Coordinates of C-alpha atoms in Angstrom, one line a residue:
M22 CA -13.1 0.4 -47.3
A23 CA -10.0 -1.9 -47.2
T24 CA -8.6 -3.1 -50.5
T25 CA -6.7 -6.2 -51.5
N26 CA -4.6 -7.3 -54.4
I27 CA -5.6 -9.8 -57.1
N28 CA -2.8 -11.3 -59.3
V29 CA -4.0 -12.4 -62.7
R30 CA -1.9 -13.9 -65.5
V31 CA -2.9 -13.0 -69.0
D32 CA -1.4 -12.9 -72.5
S33 CA 0.8 -9.7 -72.8
E34 CA -0.8 -8.7 -76.1
L35 CA -4.3 -9.0 -74.5
K36 CA -3.2 -6.9 -71.6
Q37 CA -1.8 -4.2 -73.9
E38 CA -5.0 -4.1 -76.0
A39 CA -7.2 -4.0 -72.8
E40 CA -5.1 -1.2 -71.4
A41 CA -5.4 0.9 -74.6
L42 CA -9.2 0.3 -74.6
F43 CA -9.6 1.2 -71.0
D44 CA -7.4 4.3 -71.4
D45 CA -9.7 5.4 -74.2
L46 CA -12.6 4.9 -71.9
G47 CA -10.9 6.9 -69.1
L48 CA -10.3 3.8 -67.0
N49 CA -7.3 2.0 -65.7
M50 CA -7.0 -1.7 -65.4
S51 CA -7.9 -1.8 -61.7
A52 CA -11.1 0.3 -62.3
A53 CA -12.2 -1.9 -65.2
I54 CA -11.7 -5.1 -63.3
T55 CA -13.5 -3.6 -60.3
M56 CA -16.4 -2.8 -62.6
F57 CA -16.5 -6.3 -63.9
L58 CA -16.5 -7.8 -60.4
K59 CA -19.2 -5.5 -59.2
S60 CA -21.3 -6.4 -62.2
A61 CA -20.8 -10.1 -61.6
V62 CA -21.9 -9.8 -58.0
S63 CA -24.9 -7.7 -59.0
H64 CA -25.9 -10.2 -61.7
D65 CA -25.2 -13.1 -59.3
G66 CA -23.1 -14.6 -62.1
I67 CA -21.0 -13.7 -65.2
P68 CA -22.5 -10.5 -66.6
F69 CA -22.4 -11.7 -70.2
D70 CA -23.2 -15.0 -72.0
V71 CA -20.5 -17.6 -71.8
K72 CA -21.0 -20.2 -74.5
R73 CA -19.1 -22.1 -77.2
A74 CA -18.3 -20.2 -80.3
V75 CA -20.4 -21.1 -83.3
P76 CA -18.2 -22.5 -86.1
N77 CA -18.1 -20.5 -89.3
E78 CA -19.1 -22.1 -92.7
Q79 CA -15.6 -23.2 -93.5
T80 CA -15.2 -25.0 -90.2
K81 CA -18.6 -26.6 -90.6
A82 CA -17.7 -27.9 -94.0
A83 CA -14.4 -29.3 -92.7
L84 CA -16.1 -31.1 -89.9
A85 CA -18.7 -32.5 -92.3
E86 CA -15.9 -33.7 -94.6
Y87 CA -14.1 -35.3 -91.6
D88 CA -17.3 -37.1 -90.6
D89 CA -17.7 -38.4 -94.2
M90 CA -14.1 -39.6 -94.3
K91 CA -14.5 -41.3 -90.9
N92 CA -17.8 -43.0 -91.9
H93 CA -16.8 -43.8 -95.5
P94 CA -13.0 -44.4 -95.7
E95 CA -13.4 -46.4 -98.9
K96 CA -14.2 -43.2 -100.8
Y97 CA -10.8 -41.6 -99.9
K98 CA -7.3 -42.3 -101.0
H99 CA -4.9 -44.0 -98.5
Y100 CA -1.2 -43.9 -98.2
D101 CA 1.2 -46.4 -96.7
S102 CA 3.4 -43.7 -95.3
F103 CA 3.7 -40.0 -94.9
D104 CA 6.6 -40.1 -97.4
D105 CA 4.3 -41.6 -100.0
L106 CA 1.9 -38.8 -99.5
M107 CA 4.6 -36.1 -99.7
N108 CA 6.1 -37.7 -102.8
E109 CA 2.7 -37.5 -104.6
V110 CA 2.1 -34.0 -103.5
L111 CA 5.6 -32.8 -104.5
N112 CA 5.5 -34.6 -107.8
D113 CA 2.0 -33.6 -108.7
D114 CA 1.9 -31.7 -112.0
A115 CA -1.5 -30.3 -111.4

């Protein structure tokens, strides 16, 4: 069977980590990508779930705080300038 080249640009650290993983599995990059492509064709789609990441509790709390600040700005302190904010932060004795 004739073969062809595929050029893919990825982060260099990701490539190194993937190569180390595939090496441990006895595969090279070409074999691993071929396995992925065959699996995608066999599944008639991506062979794993592709979905948005679920935010962790800290992110959920930050988003809730943002919503509260946006919906109730009167509850939060305002500054006339970034310099005013920085002066308060830097001079805070707490």
